[in-house]
Tab-separated table of C-alpha atoms in Angstrom:
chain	number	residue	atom	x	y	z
G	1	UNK	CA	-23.452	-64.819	-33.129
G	2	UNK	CA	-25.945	-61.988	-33.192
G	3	UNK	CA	-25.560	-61.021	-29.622
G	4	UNK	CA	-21.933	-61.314	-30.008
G	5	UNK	CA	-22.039	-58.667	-32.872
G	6	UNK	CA	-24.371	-56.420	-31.249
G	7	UNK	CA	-22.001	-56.307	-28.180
G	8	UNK	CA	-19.368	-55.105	-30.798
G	9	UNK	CA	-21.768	-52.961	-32.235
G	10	UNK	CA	-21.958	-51.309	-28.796
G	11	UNK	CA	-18.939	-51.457	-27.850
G	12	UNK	CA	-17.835	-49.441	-30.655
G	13	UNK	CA	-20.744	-47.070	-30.303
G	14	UNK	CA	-19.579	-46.680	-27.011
G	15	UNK	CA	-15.832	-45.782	-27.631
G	16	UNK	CA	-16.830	-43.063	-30.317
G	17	UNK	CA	-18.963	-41.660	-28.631
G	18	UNK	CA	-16.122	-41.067	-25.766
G	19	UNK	CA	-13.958	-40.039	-28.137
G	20	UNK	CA	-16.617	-37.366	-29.294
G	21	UNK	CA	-17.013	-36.099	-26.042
G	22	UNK	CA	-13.029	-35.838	-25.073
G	23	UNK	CA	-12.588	-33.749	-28.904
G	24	UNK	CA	-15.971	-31.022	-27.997
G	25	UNK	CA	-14.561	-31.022	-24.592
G	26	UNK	CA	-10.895	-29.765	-25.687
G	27	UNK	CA	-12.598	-27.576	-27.993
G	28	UNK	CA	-14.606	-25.998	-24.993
G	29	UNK	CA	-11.322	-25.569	-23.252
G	30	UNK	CA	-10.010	-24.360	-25.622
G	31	UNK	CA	-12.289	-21.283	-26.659
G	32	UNK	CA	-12.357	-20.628	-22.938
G	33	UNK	CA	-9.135	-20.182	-22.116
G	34	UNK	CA	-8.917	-17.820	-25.561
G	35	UNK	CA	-12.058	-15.982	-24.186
G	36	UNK	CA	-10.662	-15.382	-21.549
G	37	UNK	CA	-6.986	-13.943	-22.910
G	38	UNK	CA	-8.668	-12.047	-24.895
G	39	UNK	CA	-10.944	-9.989	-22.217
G	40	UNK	CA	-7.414	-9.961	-20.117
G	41	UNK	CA	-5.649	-8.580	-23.087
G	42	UNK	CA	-8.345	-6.188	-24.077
G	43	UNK	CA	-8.862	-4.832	-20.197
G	44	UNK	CA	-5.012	-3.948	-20.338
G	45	UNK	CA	-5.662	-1.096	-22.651
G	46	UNK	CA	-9.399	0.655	-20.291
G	47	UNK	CA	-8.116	4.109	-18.794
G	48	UNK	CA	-8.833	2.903	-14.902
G	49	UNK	CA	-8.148	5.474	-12.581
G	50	UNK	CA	-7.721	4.831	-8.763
G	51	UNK	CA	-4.818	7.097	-7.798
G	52	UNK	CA	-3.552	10.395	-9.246
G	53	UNK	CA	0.260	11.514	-9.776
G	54	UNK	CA	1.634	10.787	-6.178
G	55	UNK	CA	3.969	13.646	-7.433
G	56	UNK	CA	1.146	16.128	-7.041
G	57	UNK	CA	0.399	18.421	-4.092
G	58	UNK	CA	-3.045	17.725	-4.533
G	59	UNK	CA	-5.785	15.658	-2.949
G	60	UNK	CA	-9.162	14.585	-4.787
G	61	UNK	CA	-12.394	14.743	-3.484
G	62	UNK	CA	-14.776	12.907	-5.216
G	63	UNK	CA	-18.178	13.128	-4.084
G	64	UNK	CA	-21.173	10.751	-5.750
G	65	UNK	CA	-24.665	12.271	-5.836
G	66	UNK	CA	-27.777	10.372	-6.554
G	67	UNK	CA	-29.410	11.783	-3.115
G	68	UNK	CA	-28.231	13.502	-0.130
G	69	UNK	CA	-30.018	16.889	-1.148
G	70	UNK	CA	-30.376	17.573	2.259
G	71	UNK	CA	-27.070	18.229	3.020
G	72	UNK	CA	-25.467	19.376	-0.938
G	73	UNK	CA	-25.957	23.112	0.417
G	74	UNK	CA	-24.059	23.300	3.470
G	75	UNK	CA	-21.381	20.935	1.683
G	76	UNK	CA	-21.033	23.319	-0.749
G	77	UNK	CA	-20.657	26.505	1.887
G	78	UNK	CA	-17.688	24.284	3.706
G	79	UNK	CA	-15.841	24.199	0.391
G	80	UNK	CA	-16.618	27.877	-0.571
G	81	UNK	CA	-15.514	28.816	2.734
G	82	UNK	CA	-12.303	27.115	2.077
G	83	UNK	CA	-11.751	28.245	-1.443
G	84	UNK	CA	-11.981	24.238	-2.310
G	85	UNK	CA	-13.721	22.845	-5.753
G	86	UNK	CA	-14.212	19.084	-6.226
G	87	UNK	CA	-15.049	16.344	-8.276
G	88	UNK	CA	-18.836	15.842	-8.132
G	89	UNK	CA	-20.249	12.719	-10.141
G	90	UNK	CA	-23.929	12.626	-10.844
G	91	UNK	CA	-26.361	10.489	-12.019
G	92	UNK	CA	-28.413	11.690	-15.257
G	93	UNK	CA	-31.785	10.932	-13.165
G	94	UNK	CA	-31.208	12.940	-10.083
G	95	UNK	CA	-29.859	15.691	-12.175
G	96	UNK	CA	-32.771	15.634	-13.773
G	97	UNK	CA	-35.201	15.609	-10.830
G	98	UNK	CA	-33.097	18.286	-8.954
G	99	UNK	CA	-31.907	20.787	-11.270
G	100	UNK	CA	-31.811	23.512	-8.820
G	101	UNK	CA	-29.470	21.570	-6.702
G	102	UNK	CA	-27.460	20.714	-9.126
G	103	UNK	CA	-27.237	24.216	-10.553
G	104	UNK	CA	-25.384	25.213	-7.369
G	105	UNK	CA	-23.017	22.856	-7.587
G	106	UNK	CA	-22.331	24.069	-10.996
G	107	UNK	CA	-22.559	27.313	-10.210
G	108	UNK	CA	-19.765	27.077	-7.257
G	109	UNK	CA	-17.211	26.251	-10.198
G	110	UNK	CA	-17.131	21.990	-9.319
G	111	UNK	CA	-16.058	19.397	-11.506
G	112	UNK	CA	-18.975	17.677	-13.107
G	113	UNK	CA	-18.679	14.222	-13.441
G	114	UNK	CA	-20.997	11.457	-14.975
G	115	UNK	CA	-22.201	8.752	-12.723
G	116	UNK	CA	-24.536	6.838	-14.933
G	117	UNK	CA	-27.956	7.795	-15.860
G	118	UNK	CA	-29.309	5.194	-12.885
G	119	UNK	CA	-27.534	4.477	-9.662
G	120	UNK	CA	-27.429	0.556	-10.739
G	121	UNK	CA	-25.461	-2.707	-11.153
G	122	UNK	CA	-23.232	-1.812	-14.020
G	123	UNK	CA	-21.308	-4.988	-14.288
G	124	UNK	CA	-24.847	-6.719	-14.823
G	125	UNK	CA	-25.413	-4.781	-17.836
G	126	UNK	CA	-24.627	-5.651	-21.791
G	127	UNK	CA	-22.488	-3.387	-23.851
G	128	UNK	CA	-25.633	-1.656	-25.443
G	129	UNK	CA	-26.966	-0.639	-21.950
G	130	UNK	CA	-23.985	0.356	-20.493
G	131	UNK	CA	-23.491	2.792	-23.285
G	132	UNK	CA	-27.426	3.864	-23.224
G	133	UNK	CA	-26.752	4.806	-19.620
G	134	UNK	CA	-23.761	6.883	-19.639
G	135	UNK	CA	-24.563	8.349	-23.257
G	136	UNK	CA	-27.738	9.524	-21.440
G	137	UNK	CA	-26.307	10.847	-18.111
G	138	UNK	CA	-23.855	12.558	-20.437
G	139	UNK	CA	-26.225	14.657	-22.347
G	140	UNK	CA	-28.416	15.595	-19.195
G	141	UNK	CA	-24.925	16.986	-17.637
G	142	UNK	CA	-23.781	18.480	-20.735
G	143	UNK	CA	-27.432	20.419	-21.331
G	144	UNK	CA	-26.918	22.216	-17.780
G	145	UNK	CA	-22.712	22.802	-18.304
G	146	UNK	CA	-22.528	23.194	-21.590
G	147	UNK	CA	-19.551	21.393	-21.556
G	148	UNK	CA	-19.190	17.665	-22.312
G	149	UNK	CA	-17.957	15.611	-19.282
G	150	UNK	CA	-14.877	13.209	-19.681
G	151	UNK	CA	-14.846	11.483	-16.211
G	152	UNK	CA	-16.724	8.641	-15.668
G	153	UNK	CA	-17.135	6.815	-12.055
G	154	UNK	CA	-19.310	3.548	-12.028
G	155	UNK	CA	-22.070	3.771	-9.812
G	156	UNK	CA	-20.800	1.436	-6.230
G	157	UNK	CA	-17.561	0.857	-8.706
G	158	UNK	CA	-19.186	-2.121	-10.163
G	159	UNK	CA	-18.255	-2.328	-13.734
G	160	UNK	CA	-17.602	-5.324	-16.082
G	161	UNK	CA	-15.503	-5.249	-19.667
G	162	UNK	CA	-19.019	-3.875	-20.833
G	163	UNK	CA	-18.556	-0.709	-18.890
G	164	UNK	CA	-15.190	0.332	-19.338
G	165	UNK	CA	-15.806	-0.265	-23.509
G	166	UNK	CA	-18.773	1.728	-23.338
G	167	UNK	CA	-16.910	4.717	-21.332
G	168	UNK	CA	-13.777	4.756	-23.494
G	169	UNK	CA	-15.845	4.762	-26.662
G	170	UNK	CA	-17.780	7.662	-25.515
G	171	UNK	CA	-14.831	9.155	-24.598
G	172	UNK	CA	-14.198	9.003	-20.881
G	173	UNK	CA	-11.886	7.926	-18.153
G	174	UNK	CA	-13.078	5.617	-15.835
G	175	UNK	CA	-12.490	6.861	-12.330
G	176	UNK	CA	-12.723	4.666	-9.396
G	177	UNK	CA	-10.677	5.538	-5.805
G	178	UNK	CA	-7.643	5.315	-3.867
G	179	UNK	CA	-9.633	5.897	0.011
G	180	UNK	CA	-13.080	4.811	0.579
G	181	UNK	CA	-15.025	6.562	3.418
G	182	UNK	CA	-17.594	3.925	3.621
G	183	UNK	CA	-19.641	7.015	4.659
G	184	UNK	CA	-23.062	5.509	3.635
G	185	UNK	CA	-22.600	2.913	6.108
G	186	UNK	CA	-24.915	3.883	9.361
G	187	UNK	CA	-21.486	2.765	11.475
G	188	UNK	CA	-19.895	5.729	9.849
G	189	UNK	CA	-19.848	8.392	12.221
G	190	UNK	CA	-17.647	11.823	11.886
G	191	UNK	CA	-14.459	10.739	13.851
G	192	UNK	CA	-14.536	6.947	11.658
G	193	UNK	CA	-14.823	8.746	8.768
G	194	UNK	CA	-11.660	11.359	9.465
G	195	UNK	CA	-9.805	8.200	10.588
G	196	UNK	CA	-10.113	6.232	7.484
G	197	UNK	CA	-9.223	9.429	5.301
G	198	UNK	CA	-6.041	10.460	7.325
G	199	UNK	CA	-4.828	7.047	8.636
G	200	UNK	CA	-3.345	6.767	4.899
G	201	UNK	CA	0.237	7.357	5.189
G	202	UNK	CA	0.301	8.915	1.353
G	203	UNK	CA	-2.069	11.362	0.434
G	204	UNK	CA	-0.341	12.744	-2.415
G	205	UNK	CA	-2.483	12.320	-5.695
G	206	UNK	CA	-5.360	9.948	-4.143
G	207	UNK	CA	-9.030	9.477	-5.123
G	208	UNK	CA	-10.937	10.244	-1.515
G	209	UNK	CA	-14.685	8.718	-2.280
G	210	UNK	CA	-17.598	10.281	-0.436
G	211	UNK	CA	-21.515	10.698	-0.555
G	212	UNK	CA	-23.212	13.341	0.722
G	213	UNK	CA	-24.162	12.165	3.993
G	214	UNK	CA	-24.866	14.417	7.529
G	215	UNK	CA	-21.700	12.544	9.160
G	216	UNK	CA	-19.534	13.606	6.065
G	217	UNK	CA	-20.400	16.978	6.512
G	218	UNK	CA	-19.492	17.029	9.824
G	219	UNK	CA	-16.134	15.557	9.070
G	220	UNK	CA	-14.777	17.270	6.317
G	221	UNK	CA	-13.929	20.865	8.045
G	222	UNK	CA	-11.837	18.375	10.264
G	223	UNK	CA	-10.093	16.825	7.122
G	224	UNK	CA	-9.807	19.436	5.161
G	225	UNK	CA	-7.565	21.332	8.476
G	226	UNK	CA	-5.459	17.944	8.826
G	227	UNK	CA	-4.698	17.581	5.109
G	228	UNK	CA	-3.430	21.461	4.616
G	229	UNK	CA	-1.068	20.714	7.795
G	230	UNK	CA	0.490	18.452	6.139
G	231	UNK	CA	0.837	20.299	2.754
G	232	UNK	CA	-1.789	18.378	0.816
G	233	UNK	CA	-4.377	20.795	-1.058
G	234	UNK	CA	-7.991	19.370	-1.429
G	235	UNK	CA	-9.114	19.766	-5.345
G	236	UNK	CA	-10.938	17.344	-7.649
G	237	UNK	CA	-10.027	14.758	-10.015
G	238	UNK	CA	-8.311	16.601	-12.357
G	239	UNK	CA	-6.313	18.443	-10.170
G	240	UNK	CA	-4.512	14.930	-9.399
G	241	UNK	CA	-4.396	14.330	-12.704
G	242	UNK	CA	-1.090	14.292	-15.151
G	243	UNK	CA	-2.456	14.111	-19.086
């Protein structure tokens, strides 16, 4: 008799605890599949720019800086020479360690853009560094421009919902980019890096990403001469831009 009740004892034990598990387990479910509708739902309204008006006459250059000192000046002669001015994102930390360098490109009339205080993983980042980051880069830039910057591109365009809440609540558009030269890669040579610019069949209103690398020099006279045969004017973000 007692062993027969303690097998009912288990028995039941048994069944609610299985029920237990099946009810946290929907709840689980359940919470995850709201979590994530709610990050879809809340990503739907972030200002992500990868392409400009393809109505515009324009092409972007967007060039990100955290080294490549080397070869800023001569950069900067090609598009002087050329009557060009471009999109130039910066970290806060180079800026800051190169002033001088990054007084010329100021001083050449190019679009300043914030690139994060630290060339890092972004997307592996909470909310409250995300914002530390950008906040920080954006003060550096706006202490040597005297203007605040509203264009924001993600260091290697890794971001996560973190990111793009911190940009948009400090007030900038998240830029990432319609053609990637890849031109940090050591494969990247001059003639690579013209091909995967102009082997686009639309150029109108794109995001061209580039670094400042010796190759890239070397290339853009090339790209520059292609795009104005075909109509296409090289200018920076904003001149692709339609607010």
């Amino acid at each position: 008799m007692f062993i027969i009740l303690n097998k009912k004892i288990l028995q039941m034990i048994i069944v609610i605890f299985l029920i237990t598990i099946i009810i946290l387990t929907g709840i689980l479910i359940h919470n995850s599949k709201k979590e994530v509708y709610t990050s879809l739902q809340e990503n739907k309204n972030y200002n992500i720019i990868q392409q400009g008006s393809d109505t515009s006459n324009y092409i972007a250059f967007a060039c990100n800086v955290d080294w490549g000192n080397e070869v800023i000046p001569d950069m900067l002669e090609v598009f002087k020479s050329n009557d060009i001015k471009i999109t130039f994102f910066v970290t806060g930390r180079w800026a800051e360690e190169f002033p001088d360098i990054f007084k010329m490109i100021i001083d050449e009339g190019h679009e300043i853009g914030n690139h994060g205080y630290k060339h890092l993983n972004y997307s592996q980042l909470s909310y409250e560094e995300n914002k530390k980051q950008i906040h920080m880069a954006g003060d550096i830039i706006k202490k040597y421009t005297n203007t605040q910057p509203t264009l924001f591109a993600p260091p290697s365009g890794d971001y996560n919902e973190n990111t793009l809440r911190a940009a948009e609540e400090l007030g900038y558009k998240t830029i990432l980019w319609t053609i990637d030269t890849i031109d940090w890669r050591d494969d990247s040579t001059k003639d690579v890096i013209i091909d995967r610019v102009m082997n686009k069949t639309k150029h109108n209103g794109a995001i061209v990403l580039m670094h400042p690398t010796v190759e890239t020099l070397k290339a853009i006279p090339s790209i520059i001469n292609q795009l104005h045969e075909k109509n296409i004017k090289v200018g920076g973000i904003s001149d692709v831009l339609l607010d």
